[in-house]
Short mmCIF file of C-alpha atoms (C1' of nucleotides) in Angstrom, two decimals:
data_model
loop_
_atom_site.label_atom_id
_atom_site.label_comp_id
_atom_site.label_asym_id
_atom_site.label_seq_id
_atom_site.Cartn_x
_atom_site.Cartn_y
_atom_site.Cartn_z
CA UNK A 1 0.00 0.00 0.00
CA UNK A 2 2.55 2.58 -1.02
CA UNK A 3 0.85 4.55 -3.75
CA UNK A 4 -1.38 6.65 -1.47
CA UNK A 5 1.64 7.51 0.63
CA UNK A 6 3.67 8.38 -2.42
CA UNK A 7 0.91 10.78 -3.39
CA UNK A 8 0.70 12.28 0.09
CA UNK A 9 4.44 12.87 0.01
CA UNK A 10 4.28 14.49 -3.40
CA UNK A 11 1.39 16.72 -2.34
CA UNK A 12 3.18 17.76 0.82
CA UNK A 13 6.22 18.68 -1.19
CA UNK A 14 3.95 20.72 -3.43
CA UNK A 15 0.16 20.81 -3.79
CA UNK A 16 -0.74 19.75 -7.32
CA UNK A 17 -3.46 18.65 -9.69
CA UNK A 18 -3.77 15.09 -10.95
CA UNK A 19 -1.96 15.77 -14.17
CA UNK A 20 0.85 17.61 -12.44
CA UNK A 21 1.27 14.64 -10.13
CA UNK A 22 1.39 12.36 -13.12
CA UNK A 23 4.20 14.44 -14.56
CA UNK A 24 6.08 14.44 -11.30
CA UNK A 25 5.69 10.67 -11.13
CA UNK A 26 7.43 10.51 -14.47
CA UNK A 27 10.36 12.38 -12.99
CA UNK A 28 11.81 12.55 -9.51
CA UNK A 29 9.30 10.45 -7.64
CA UNK A 30 8.92 8.01 -10.50
CA UNK A 31 12.55 6.98 -10.17
CA UNK A 32 11.54 4.70 -7.37
CA UNK A 33 7.78 4.69 -7.57
CA UNK A 34 6.00 4.79 -10.89
CA UNK A 35 2.29 5.29 -11.43
CA UNK A 36 -0.03 5.96 -14.34
CA UNK A 37 -2.46 8.84 -14.36
CA UNK A 38 -5.32 6.40 -13.87
CA UNK A 39 -3.89 5.06 -10.67
CA UNK A 40 -3.32 8.60 -9.49
CA UNK A 41 -6.79 9.91 -10.20
CA UNK A 42 -8.38 6.90 -8.61
CA UNK A 43 -6.18 7.21 -5.55
CA UNK A 44 -6.83 10.94 -5.27
CA UNK A 45 -10.52 10.12 -5.13
CA UNK A 46 -9.99 7.60 -2.34
CA UNK A 47 -7.70 9.91 -0.38
CA UNK A 48 -10.24 12.69 -0.59
CA UNK A 49 -13.06 10.44 0.54
CA UNK A 50 -10.87 9.28 3.43
CA UNK A 51 -10.35 12.88 4.53
CA UNK A 52 -6.59 12.85 3.96
CA UNK A 53 -6.58 15.48 1.25
CA UNK A 54 -8.97 18.04 -0.19
CA UNK A 55 -9.40 19.78 -3.49
CA UNK A 56 -8.81 23.51 -3.24
CA UNK A 57 -12.29 25.05 -3.34
CA UNK A 58 -13.43 26.38 -6.70
CA UNK A 59 -16.59 27.60 -8.35
CA UNK A 60 -18.05 25.92 -11.45
CA UNK A 61 -18.11 22.19 -12.25
CA UNK A 62 -15.01 20.01 -12.10
CA UNK A 63 -15.14 17.85 -15.20
CA UNK A 64 -12.26 18.63 -17.54
CA UNK A 65 -11.31 21.32 -15.08
CA UNK A 66 -7.99 21.54 -13.28
CA UNK A 67 -8.38 20.49 -9.65
CA UNK A 68 -5.60 21.15 -7.15
CA UNK A 69 -5.22 19.06 -4.01
CA UNK A 70 -3.59 19.74 -0.69
CA UNK A 71 -2.89 17.47 2.28
CA UNK A 72 -4.98 17.77 5.44
CA UNK A 73 -3.71 17.17 8.95
CA UNK A 74 -4.98 13.56 9.14
CA UNK A 75 -3.16 12.87 5.88
CA UNK A 76 0.12 14.13 7.27
CA UNK A 77 -0.40 12.05 10.41
CA UNK A 78 -1.12 8.96 8.36
CA UNK A 79 2.06 9.51 6.39
CA UNK A 80 4.07 9.89 9.58
CA UNK A 81 2.63 6.65 10.88
CA UNK A 82 3.46 4.82 7.66
CA UNK A 83 7.04 6.07 7.58
CA UNK A 84 7.71 4.37 10.90
CA UNK A 85 6.21 1.06 9.82
CA UNK A 86 8.13 -2.16 9.50
CA UNK A 87 8.04 -3.77 6.08
CA UNK A 88 10.04 -6.54 4.47
CA UNK A 89 12.18 -5.61 1.47
CA UNK A 90 10.10 -6.40 -1.55
CA UNK A 91 11.15 -9.36 -3.61
CA UNK A 92 12.87 -8.29 -6.76
CA UNK A 93 11.06 -8.88 -10.04
CA UNK A 94 13.20 -8.31 -13.05
CA UNK A 95 12.16 -9.61 -16.47
CA UNK A 96 15.55 -9.01 -18.06
CA UNK A 97 17.42 -11.31 -15.71
CA UNK A 98 14.59 -13.75 -16.12
CA UNK A 99 14.96 -13.67 -19.88
CA UNK A 100 18.67 -14.18 -19.58
CA UNK A 101 18.10 -17.20 -17.42
CA UNK A 102 15.56 -18.54 -19.90
CA UNK A 103 18.12 -17.99 -22.63
CA UNK A 104 20.43 -20.25 -20.68
CA UNK A 105 18.00 -23.04 -21.48
CA UNK A 106 16.72 -22.24 -24.97
CA UNK A 107 19.89 -20.57 -26.21
CA UNK A 108 21.17 -17.00 -26.20
CA UNK A 109 20.08 -15.43 -29.48
CA UNK A 110 21.30 -12.29 -31.21
CA UNK A 111 18.03 -10.60 -30.31
CA UNK A 112 18.72 -10.98 -26.64
CA UNK A 113 22.26 -9.67 -26.93
CA UNK A 114 20.89 -6.70 -28.82
CA UNK A 115 18.34 -6.21 -26.08
CA UNK A 116 21.06 -6.25 -23.43
CA UNK A 117 22.93 -3.59 -25.35
CA UNK A 118 19.81 -1.49 -25.65
CA UNK A 119 19.17 -1.69 -21.93
CA UNK A 120 22.75 -0.75 -21.21
CA UNK A 121 22.27 2.39 -23.28
CA UNK A 122 19.01 3.23 -21.57
CA UNK A 123 20.48 2.86 -18.12
CA UNK A 124 23.55 4.76 -19.16
CA UNK A 125 21.41 7.65 -20.38
CA UNK A 126 19.44 7.70 -17.17
CA UNK A 127 22.61 7.65 -15.15
CA UNK A 128 23.83 10.74 -17.01
CA UNK A 129 20.49 12.44 -16.43
CA UNK A 130 20.55 11.74 -12.69
CA UNK A 131 24.11 12.96 -12.45
CA UNK A 132 22.99 16.19 -14.03
CA UNK A 133 20.26 16.58 -11.41
CA UNK A 134 22.83 15.94 -8.74
CA UNK A 135 25.10 18.60 -10.13
CA UNK A 136 22.30 21.15 -10.18
CA UNK A 137 21.18 20.24 -6.65
CA UNK A 138 24.72 20.55 -5.36
CA UNK A 139 24.80 24.22 -6.36
CA UNK A 140 21.97 25.05 -4.01
CA UNK A 141 23.55 23.03 -1.22
CA UNK A 142 21.52 20.85 1.14
CA UNK A 143 20.64 22.77 4.21
CA UNK A 144 17.41 21.19 5.40
CA UNK A 145 16.83 17.58 6.32
CA UNK A 146 14.51 17.39 3.37
CA UNK A 147 17.26 18.41 0.97
CA UNK A 148 19.69 15.94 2.44
CA UNK A 149 17.17 13.12 2.27
CA UNK A 150 16.32 13.87 -1.32
CA UNK A 151 20.02 13.89 -2.12
CA UNK A 152 20.32 10.45 -0.52
CA UNK A 153 17.49 9.09 -2.58
CA UNK A 154 18.96 10.53 -5.73
CA UNK A 155 22.27 8.94 -4.83
CA UNK A 156 20.42 5.65 -4.54
CA UNK A 157 19.03 6.10 -8.01
CA UNK A 158 22.50 6.85 -9.35
CA UNK A 159 24.08 3.85 -7.65
CA UNK A 160 21.33 1.64 -8.96
CA UNK A 161 21.77 2.80 -12.53
CA UNK A 162 25.47 2.33 -12.14
CA UNK A 163 24.87 -1.22 -11.00
CA UNK A 164 22.84 -1.91 -14.13
CA UNK A 165 25.37 -0.40 -16.50
CA UNK A 166 28.21 -2.33 -14.91
CA UNK A 167 26.38 -5.58 -14.76
CA UNK A 168 25.16 -5.35 -18.35
CA UNK A 169 28.67 -4.44 -19.42
CA UNK A 170 29.97 -7.56 -17.75
CA UNK A 171 27.21 -9.75 -19.14
CA UNK A 172 27.85 -8.55 -22.69
CA UNK A 173 31.58 -9.09 -22.34
CA UNK A 174 30.99 -12.56 -20.99
CA UNK A 175 28.51 -13.54 -23.68
CA UNK A 176 30.63 -12.14 -26.50
CA UNK A 177 33.86 -13.58 -25.19
CA UNK A 178 34.06 -17.25 -24.18
CA UNK A 179 31.97 -18.74 -26.99
CA UNK A 180 32.30 -16.78 -30.23
CA UNK A 181 31.15 -19.74 -32.31
CA UNK A 182 31.60 -18.78 -35.98
CA UNK A 183 28.46 -18.67 -38.08
CA UNK A 184 25.21 -18.37 -36.08
CA UNK A 185 24.67 -18.50 -32.34
CA UNK A 186 24.23 -22.03 -31.09
CA UNK A 187 20.61 -22.82 -30.18
CA UNK A 188 19.61 -25.00 -27.23
CA UNK A 189 22.24 -27.57 -26.41
CA UNK A 190 19.99 -30.43 -25.35
CA UNK A 191 17.40 -32.21 -27.51
CA UNK A 192 13.71 -31.36 -27.06
CA UNK A 193 12.34 -32.35 -23.72
CA UNK A 194 9.27 -33.99 -25.15
CA UNK A 195 9.07 -37.18 -27.19
CA UNK B 1 3.63 -11.44 -18.79
CA UNK B 2 6.71 -12.97 -17.24
CA UNK B 3 5.37 -15.51 -14.79
CA UNK B 4 4.40 -18.17 -17.35
CA UNK B 5 7.83 -17.86 -18.91
CA UNK B 6 9.53 -18.08 -15.56
CA UNK B 7 7.65 -21.33 -15.00
CA UNK B 8 8.53 -22.68 -18.42
CA UNK B 9 12.18 -21.94 -17.73
CA UNK B 10 12.05 -23.64 -14.37
CA UNK B 11 10.32 -26.68 -15.83
CA UNK B 12 12.84 -26.94 -18.63
CA UNK B 13 15.64 -26.83 -16.13
CA UNK B 14 13.90 -29.60 -14.27
CA UNK B 15 10.36 -31.02 -14.51
CA UNK B 16 8.61 -30.47 -11.20
CA UNK B 17 5.34 -30.45 -9.34
CA UNK B 18 3.59 -27.28 -8.21
CA UNK B 19 4.99 -27.41 -4.73
CA UNK B 20 8.50 -28.11 -5.92
CA UNK B 21 8.23 -25.09 -8.20
CA UNK B 22 7.07 -23.01 -5.28
CA UNK B 23 10.15 -24.04 -3.35
CA UNK B 24 12.41 -23.26 -6.25
CA UNK B 25 10.77 -19.86 -6.58
CA UNK B 26 11.78 -19.23 -3.00
CA UNK B 27 15.36 -19.92 -3.92
CA UNK B 28 17.33 -19.46 -7.12
CA UNK B 29 14.58 -18.28 -9.42
CA UNK B 30 12.92 -16.20 -6.73
CA UNK B 31 15.97 -13.98 -6.49
CA UNK B 32 14.70 -12.08 -9.47
CA UNK B 33 11.18 -13.37 -9.88
CA UNK B 34 9.05 -14.21 -6.89
CA UNK B 35 5.72 -16.01 -6.96
CA UNK B 36 3.36 -17.56 -4.45
CA UNK B 37 2.08 -21.10 -4.77
CA UNK B 38 -1.33 -19.79 -5.77
CA UNK B 39 0.06 -17.92 -8.71
CA UNK B 40 2.00 -20.97 -9.70
CA UNK B 41 -0.87 -23.43 -9.56
CA UNK B 42 -3.12 -21.08 -11.47
CA UNK B 43 -0.50 -20.52 -14.10
CA UNK B 44 0.25 -24.23 -14.41
CA UNK B 45 -3.41 -24.73 -15.19
CA UNK B 46 -3.35 -22.08 -17.90
CA UNK B 47 -0.12 -23.37 -19.41
CA UNK B 48 -1.54 -26.87 -19.56
CA UNK B 49 -4.75 -25.66 -21.18
CA UNK B 50 -2.66 -23.74 -23.70
CA UNK B 51 -0.76 -26.89 -24.62
CA UNK B 52 2.61 -25.57 -23.45
CA UNK B 53 3.10 -28.14 -20.70
CA UNK B 54 1.52 -31.40 -19.63
CA UNK B 55 1.22 -33.34 -16.42
CA UNK B 56 3.07 -36.64 -16.52
CA UNK B 57 0.37 -39.27 -16.98
CA UNK B 58 -0.81 -41.01 -13.85
CA UNK B 59 -3.62 -43.29 -12.73
CA UNK B 60 -6.05 -42.30 -9.98
CA UNK B 61 -7.46 -38.86 -9.23
CA UNK B 62 -5.26 -35.80 -8.88
CA UNK B 63 -6.62 -33.97 -5.88
CA UNK B 64 -4.08 -33.79 -3.07
CA UNK B 65 -1.88 -35.91 -5.30
CA UNK B 66 1.54 -34.88 -6.48
CA UNK B 67 1.41 -33.88 -10.15
CA UNK B 68 4.61 -33.45 -12.14
CA UNK B 69 4.74 -31.24 -15.22
CA UNK B 70 7.02 -31.18 -18.23
CA UNK B 71 7.35 -28.70 -21.08
CA UNK B 72 6.02 -29.59 -24.53
CA UNK B 73 7.55 -28.45 -27.79
CA UNK B 74 5.17 -25.49 -28.27
CA UNK B 75 6.10 -24.36 -24.77
CA UNK B 76 9.77 -24.35 -25.58
CA UNK B 77 9.08 -22.47 -28.80
CA UNK B 78 7.01 -19.89 -26.97
CA UNK B 79 9.83 -19.39 -24.50
CA UNK B 80 12.34 -18.94 -27.30
CA UNK B 81 10.09 -16.35 -28.89
CA UNK B 82 9.71 -14.48 -25.63
CA UNK B 83 13.43 -14.40 -24.93
CA UNK B 84 14.00 -12.46 -28.15
CA UNK B 85 11.29 -9.92 -27.43
CA UNK B 86 11.90 -6.26 -26.87
CA UNK B 87 10.72 -4.90 -23.55
CA UNK B 88 11.35 -1.66 -21.71
CA UNK B 89 13.16 -1.89 -18.38
CA UNK B 90 10.48 -1.99 -15.78
CA UNK B 91 10.09 1.08 -13.64
CA UNK B 92 11.56 0.59 -10.22
CA UNK B 93 9.18 0.41 -7.29
CA UNK B 94 10.87 0.55 -3.96
CA UNK B 95 8.90 1.31 -0.80
CA UNK B 96 11.98 1.90 1.33
CA UNK B 97 13.29 4.77 -0.77
CA UNK B 98 9.76 6.07 -0.90
CA UNK B 99 9.54 6.04 2.86
CA UNK B 100 12.83 7.80 3.15
CA UNK B 101 11.62 10.50 0.83
CA UNK B 102 8.39 10.80 2.81
CA UNK B 103 10.52 11.11 5.93
CA UNK B 104 12.18 14.09 4.31
CA UNK B 105 8.83 15.83 4.62
CA UNK B 106 7.38 14.55 7.87
CA UNK B 107 10.67 14.05 9.67
CA UNK B 108 13.09 11.14 9.97
CA UNK B 109 12.11 9.23 13.08
CA UNK B 110 14.03 6.67 15.10
CA UNK B 111 11.76 3.96 13.74
CA UNK B 112 12.86 4.64 10.20
CA UNK B 113 16.54 4.63 11.11
CA UNK B 114 16.01 1.33 12.86
CA UNK B 115 14.25 0.06 9.76
CA UNK B 116 17.16 1.10 7.57
CA UNK B 117 19.52 -0.79 9.86
CA UNK B 118 17.31 -3.85 9.72
CA UNK B 119 17.24 -3.78 5.93
CA UNK B 120 20.98 -3.41 5.81
CA UNK B 121 21.30 -6.58 7.89
CA UNK B 122 18.84 -8.45 5.70
CA UNK B 123 20.63 -7.51 2.51
CA UNK B 124 23.95 -8.25 4.08
CA UNK B 125 22.77 -11.74 5.02
CA UNK B 126 21.49 -12.37 1.53
CA UNK B 127 24.73 -11.17 0.06
CA UNK B 128 26.61 -13.71 2.17
CA UNK B 129 24.21 -16.43 1.10
CA UNK B 130 24.61 -15.65 -2.60
CA UNK B 131 28.37 -15.56 -2.22
CA UNK B 132 28.21 -19.02 -0.75
CA UNK B 133 26.24 -20.25 -3.78
CA UNK B 134 28.81 -18.68 -6.01
CA UNK B 135 31.61 -20.42 -4.20
CA UNK B 136 29.90 -23.78 -4.53
CA UNK B 137 29.12 -23.22 -8.22
CA UNK B 138 32.70 -22.25 -8.92
CA UNK B 139 33.90 -25.67 -7.82
CA UNK B 140 31.96 -27.40 -10.55
CA UNK B 141 33.17 -24.86 -13.13
CA UNK B 142 30.90 -23.45 -15.84
CA UNK B 143 31.24 -25.47 -18.95
CA UNK B 144 27.90 -25.06 -20.69
CA UNK B 145 26.27 -21.85 -21.79
CA UNK B 146 23.57 -22.57 -19.27
CA UNK B 147 26.08 -22.64 -16.43
CA UNK B 148 27.70 -19.44 -17.56
CA UNK B 149 24.38 -17.67 -17.87
CA UNK B 150 23.27 -18.78 -14.44
CA UNK B 151 26.57 -17.53 -13.06
CA UNK B 152 25.92 -14.17 -14.68
CA UNK B 153 22.50 -13.93 -13.14
CA UNK B 154 23.84 -14.88 -9.75
CA UNK B 155 26.51 -12.22 -10.15
CA UNK B 156 23.70 -9.75 -10.83
CA UNK B 157 22.02 -10.76 -7.60
CA UNK B 158 25.26 -10.29 -5.73
CA UNK B 159 25.96 -6.89 -7.23
CA UNK B 160 22.46 -5.79 -6.43
CA UNK B 161 22.69 -6.84 -2.80
CA UNK B 162 26.02 -5.12 -2.61
CA UNK B 163 24.41 -1.96 -3.92
CA UNK B 164 21.81 -2.09 -1.18
CA UNK B 165 24.29 -2.70 1.59
CA UNK B 166 26.51 0.13 0.44
CA UNK B 167 23.71 2.57 -0.10
CA UNK B 168 22.09 1.82 3.24
CA UNK B 169 25.47 2.15 4.90
CA UNK B 170 25.86 5.59 3.36
CA UNK B 171 22.34 6.64 4.22
CA UNK B 172 22.77 5.64 7.86
CA UNK B 173 26.07 7.46 8.10
CA UNK B 174 24.56 10.56 6.57
CA UNK B 175 21.50 10.54 8.79
CA UNK B 176 23.49 9.90 11.93
CA UNK B 177 26.23 12.38 11.11
CA UNK B 178 25.32 15.90 10.00
CA UNK B 179 22.43 16.53 12.41
CA UNK B 180 22.91 14.76 15.74
CA UNK B 181 20.51 17.10 17.51
CA UNK B 182 20.75 16.29 21.22
CA UNK B 183 17.61 14.97 22.88
CA UNK B 184 15.07 13.48 20.45
CA UNK B 185 15.08 13.49 16.67
CA UNK B 186 13.54 16.64 15.28
CA UNK B 187 10.07 16.07 13.82
CA UNK B 188 8.76 17.87 10.75
CA UNK B 189 10.51 21.17 10.21
CA UNK B 190 7.67 23.13 8.67
CA UNK B 191 4.28 23.88 10.24
CA UNK B 192 1.24 21.85 9.13
CA UNK B 193 0.20 22.51 5.57
CA UNK B 194 -3.43 22.94 6.44
CA UNK B 195 -5.05 25.72 8.43
"C1'" DA C 1 -16.34 31.57 -36.38
"C1'" DC C 2 -14.37 27.23 -36.68
"C1'" DC C 3 -10.97 23.60 -36.25
"C1'" DC C 4 -7.99 21.10 -33.62
"C1'" DA C 5 -4.02 20.06 -30.71
"C1'" DT C 6 -3.29 20.21 -25.86
"C1'" DT C 7 -4.46 19.89 -21.18
"C1'" DG C 8 -7.06 17.71 -17.85
"C1'" DT C 9 -10.27 14.39 -15.63
"C1'" DG C 10 -12.40 10.20 -15.48
"C1'" DC C 11 -14.95 5.31 -16.34
"C1'" DA C 12 -14.72 0.36 -17.42
"C1'" DA C 13 -12.62 -3.81 -18.35
"C1'" DC C 14 -8.86 -6.45 -17.80
"C1'" DT C 15 -4.56 -8.68 -15.90
"C1'" DT C 16 -1.59 -9.62 -12.22
"C1'" DG C 17 -0.56 -10.49 -7.50
"C1'" DT C 18 -2.04 -11.52 -2.49
"C1'" DT C 19 -4.52 -13.60 1.37
"C1'" DG C 20 -7.27 -16.76 3.63
"C1'" DC C 21 -9.12 -20.86 3.61
"C1'" DA C 22 -10.58 -25.77 2.16
"C1'" DT C 23 -9.47 -30.30 1.05
"C1'" DA C 24 -7.04 -34.64 -0.02
"C1'" DA C 25 -3.26 -38.08 0.51
"C1'" DT C 26 0.57 -39.92 3.41
"C1'" DG C 27 3.24 -41.68 6.95
"C1'" DG C 28 4.99 -41.81 11.69
"C1'" DG C 29 3.94 -42.11 16.86
"C1'" DG C 30 1.20 -43.56 20.53
"C1'" DC D 1 -5.94 -48.25 14.51
"C1'" DC D 2 -6.36 -43.56 15.02
"C1'" DC D 3 -4.54 -38.98 15.46
"C1'" DC D 4 -2.14 -35.46 13.51
"C1'" DA D 5 1.66 -32.99 11.34
"C1'" DT D 6 3.28 -32.62 6.73
"C1'" DT D 7 2.92 -32.53 1.90
"C1'" DA D 8 0.26 -31.19 -1.84
"C1'" DT D 9 -3.38 -29.09 -4.69
"C1'" DG D 10 -6.78 -25.91 -5.27
"C1'" DC D 11 -11.01 -22.23 -4.88
"C1'" DA D 12 -12.61 -17.62 -3.96
"C1'" DA D 13 -12.35 -13.03 -2.84
"C1'" DC D 14 -9.79 -9.24 -2.91
"C1'" DA D 15 -6.14 -5.55 -3.92
"C1'" DA D 16 -3.06 -3.45 -7.08
"C1'" DG D 17 -1.70 -2.19 -11.56
"C1'" DT D 18 -2.56 -1.63 -16.77
"C1'" DT D 19 -4.91 -0.47 -21.06
"C1'" DG D 20 -8.12 1.61 -23.88
"C1'" DC D 21 -11.20 4.78 -24.39
"C1'" DA D 22 -14.41 8.89 -23.60
"C1'" DC D 23 -15.24 13.48 -22.67
"C1'" DA D 24 -14.73 18.45 -21.13
"C1'" DA D 25 -12.32 22.90 -21.26
"C1'" DT D 26 -8.85 26.06 -23.39
"C1'" DG D 27 -6.36 28.63 -26.44
"C1'" DG D 28 -3.93 29.41 -30.76
"C1'" DG D 29 -4.15 29.41 -35.75
"C1'" DT D 30 -6.61 30.35 -39.92
#
DNA sequence: ACCCATTGTGCAACTTGTTGCATAATGGGG
DNA sequence: CCCCATTATGCAACAAGTTGCACAATGGGT
């Protein structure tokens, strides 16, 4: 149950409309918690009904109309409670590693190697982007706890991207190196499982 | 749509029953793709209906009875197709970083610091465990492509755990260092958002 | 005045993942 | 022989996340 709390955090950092939140979830917050606009609108509805947030009062109807939300006291309290909770680290779920493992059984094809390269580039680009954010943040210095914490989280994002780039680099080197069978890549080594 | 392919991979590596699969998903495979037994049984049903796997023939009813599955040719083909697919890296979703960021707004409490320490220990323990696997695997050497690929994936797991340990280490140092306000930890710095 | 791309909100249907529970076979201990 | 813990499969209800689409306002271009 993290999405509502992600939204509360975002709204506390800066009151926003649904679309604005969506945009922010594509940037800073989205680096470690992604969400589609649908999820966000739905959750905003629930949070409002629960009395955790409210839409800034406005005249006229709301449909198709920008609606800005702010966090109410109970919302802030709920967030504080949640921050102190105990929760197990969530089990990793990564399709790329899974595909690599599958390739160990059915054979590593050129497509997969290409895909590994592509991912390396993507992660590399993101790493550069994050580094740029870090550079800009550094100029303003981190005085408040909030600044320091955000810097920590950003550092986490950077380290994580670095992990991916390094690991993919190693994987590509390993796959290209030890078995450069001339001609085409060797398909599965064992005969079909089924008679 | 990764779960069915994770199961196909596991079954190709070694034909198993539902419960066995569940166990294996708690170990090697589960390091990068977790699944509960419910998910697995449901998916086994679907895969069988789709003609990708079959239960080894047996007399007598099946209820409460061990049922072993093996992959059929179409299943292997489907897996091969999937391995070559193009897929975007999945957006990260990590509650711990989220909580830290939330703490930047509502204040970093002792509970959260304790939680960070706990996670560091957990990741540290897992790192040790993976290293042990690696040591054991190294003895048998990696001859086949399959062995080499599994070693790569394991290396990924290790690097990832190492990332966590290091980052948490840094975070704890940073939180403990720069602002050791005597007495209790300072709660939220700014006044409530709402009047 | 009209078109239309953009911004913004939202519903509905679907897939995926989780939780709690029910039920059947099996084999060892008293 | 019966109890019961363990192994094993499974249903049902729910929660979370995704996809596709619909619709309303706005503002610039022509």
